[in-house]
C-alpha cells in the first residue's frame, strides 16, 4: 500500500545518557495545519481500503439490525419517582425518563437534543437530597472536559448556573448547593485538548450564583499533580476529601463534620498515606464506613469514628475474604457487597453492623452491577449481564431477598445457541491465568476459526462477563470470542494488580501471549485466524505484544492506546498513570519503559500483523498523538504484505458517550478488516 508521507524531523531526547529519537514529535500538536493534513490523508487511505471490502456494507446493515433494540440503564428512586435511561434502539444517546408509579414516563433529559450530530453526551447526574434539583454534566465530542448545568425538577427549567472546566469530578449536594472539582481555564497558548492538567481544586457552588463566586474548599498550591475530590454523605453530616499525588496508587482520606460548628473548618485525617485506596460508603450513627485495601489486598470495610480516628479504635465491619470485594453500597439500612469469584459476581447482603443476612441469587454466571439507593429505600435495582445474556434490569427487594425483572430486552439473539466456558492456562512463569471463551454451541475445534482475543491488564480493572451486541455479529458468523483476565487487572485483588504494574508490566504481555498460544494449541484457531485487541491500556498491550511477537497473530487492533511510554505523562492527566507504569523521569523506570514502549520497539524490515489503529481527534485522555506517532512509525517499519492503517474518528473521544451511529460505523470497519485479512467471508 502507499501511505501518506510522514515527515521525519531531527528530534532527539537524551534520557540518562541514552539518546532516543522522536522524529514524529510534530504530530503532538493537534492544532497544526500539518497534523490536520496528515490526519485527512491517513483517513483517506484507510477508508479507501475499507470501502473496497465487498461485505462491509452487509456487516454494517446486520450490526444496525442487531443494535436496534430497547436498552435500559439501572433506575434510581428520586422521591416518589423512578428515573432511568432508555435507548429505543438506534438513538445516538439514551434518553432519561422520570416516572411516577404506573403513570406514563416523561422525558427528563434528551441528550440527542444537546447537539445536531449526537456527539454531545450526558456525562453524569446527581439529584439533590430533597429531590428538588438535578445537576448534570455534559461532554462535547467525547472530551473529558465537562460542563455542569442545574435543573429545577418541579418545572424542568434550567437555572442560570453554568460550570465550566470541570474534570475528574462528581457533584455532591448539600443544602442549596454542591461540591465539585475543576481546573483553572487554559492560559494563553495552552491547548485544552493536550495541555497538562495541573492544580486540581475543590469548590462549593451555591445555587443561582455565577461560577466566579464559587467558594474554594481545598487546593494545594505546592503540589501541581494529583486529584482533589470531595463528597458529602447522604445525611450531609460529613464532607469527605479524597487526595491523590500522581505518584502512589491510592489516596489520602480526610473528613469534616459539617454539623459541628466548632469544627466546620477542621479536617480529620482517616488515612494519611497515598498508598492505599479508600472510599467512604456512608455513615452509621456518626461512624464512617470506609471501603479500603489497607492491610487487605482483597479489600474490606472498616468503621471509623472521626472523633477517635486512631487505628486502634477502628471496627472491622466486613473482613477481607479469599474473594475480592469489588464494591459496596449502603441502601435500605443494609450493606450490599459485590464480590468477584474467578471474575464473576457474587452479591451478599449484610446489616450495617456487618452481620450476614443472605446471598442474592443471580440468574447465571456473569456480572451484576447497581444496588445503589438511599437509606430509606425498600428496594434497589441492578443490572445483570453475561457474554450472551443481554443486559437485564432487576428490582431487588432487600428484606425478602427477591429479584423481579424490571426490564428485559428483546434482542435478535438466542443465548441458548452459544456456549461460554472458563479455562485456566499457565503463563510464562507458571502463573494460572483465567480466560473466558465464547462460541456457537457444537462448534468443532478444528483450529481454523476466526478468533478475537481481548485483554486489558492494568489499573485494577476487572474484565467480567458482559453482553456486547457488536461482538454478537462475530459470534453468529462462526467467530470465537476469548477474554483473558491478565495480571494488572483487579480480578484477584491488589496482589494480582501489582503483579502487572511497573516494574512487572512484562507479566501482562506474557499472560496475553500465553492466552494466544493456548487458543492455538487447543485447536480453537491458528495464527492466520487470530486477532488480538484492546483499548487504552489494552491498546498499549496490543502494540507491545505485536512488537514482541509479530508472528503471533494475523490481525492487531490497538484502540486509543498509550503508545509513547516515554512522554505520556506530559499530556492532560497522563501523569496520573505514573503509579501504574513509572515514568521516564526515573532512570530505572525509564529503562523498563523503553523495553516495551510500542512506539520505541518497532523494528524496520519486520513483517507486522495487519493492523488497524483506532483513535479520535477529541481524545483528551490518551491524546491521539500516541496513535498518530505509532502509526507513522509502524508504516515506516513494516516490510510485510499486511496493511497498517489508522482510523481517526472526528468529534469523538476516548470512548465514553460515543454516539450509536459512530459505534456502528467503527465496529463495521473493525469486523470487515478482521474478516478480510483472515481471508474469511462472513455468512451474514
Tab-separated table of C-alpha atoms in Angstrom, residues 236-239 256-266 268:
chain	number	residue	atom	x	y	z
A	236	UNK	CA	-24.974	15.724	54.708
A	237	UNK	CA	-23.175	15.302	58.002
A	238	UNK	CA	-19.665	14.534	56.761
A	239	UNK	CA	-17.721	16.010	53.874
A	256	UNK	CA	-15.012	17.239	58.053
A	257	UNK	CA	-18.069	17.272	60.314
A	258	UNK	CA	-20.420	19.732	58.636
A	259	UNK	CA	-22.804	19.782	61.602
A	260	UNK	CA	-20.260	20.740	64.246
A	261	UNK	CA	-19.883	24.487	64.100
A	262	UNK	CA	-16.702	24.459	66.129
A	263	UNK	CA	-15.109	22.002	63.685
A	264	UNK	CA	-16.576	23.454	60.496
A	265	UNK	CA	-13.140	24.160	59.059
A	266	UNK	CA	-11.256	21.265	60.681
A	268	UNK	CA	-9.800	14.927	60.392
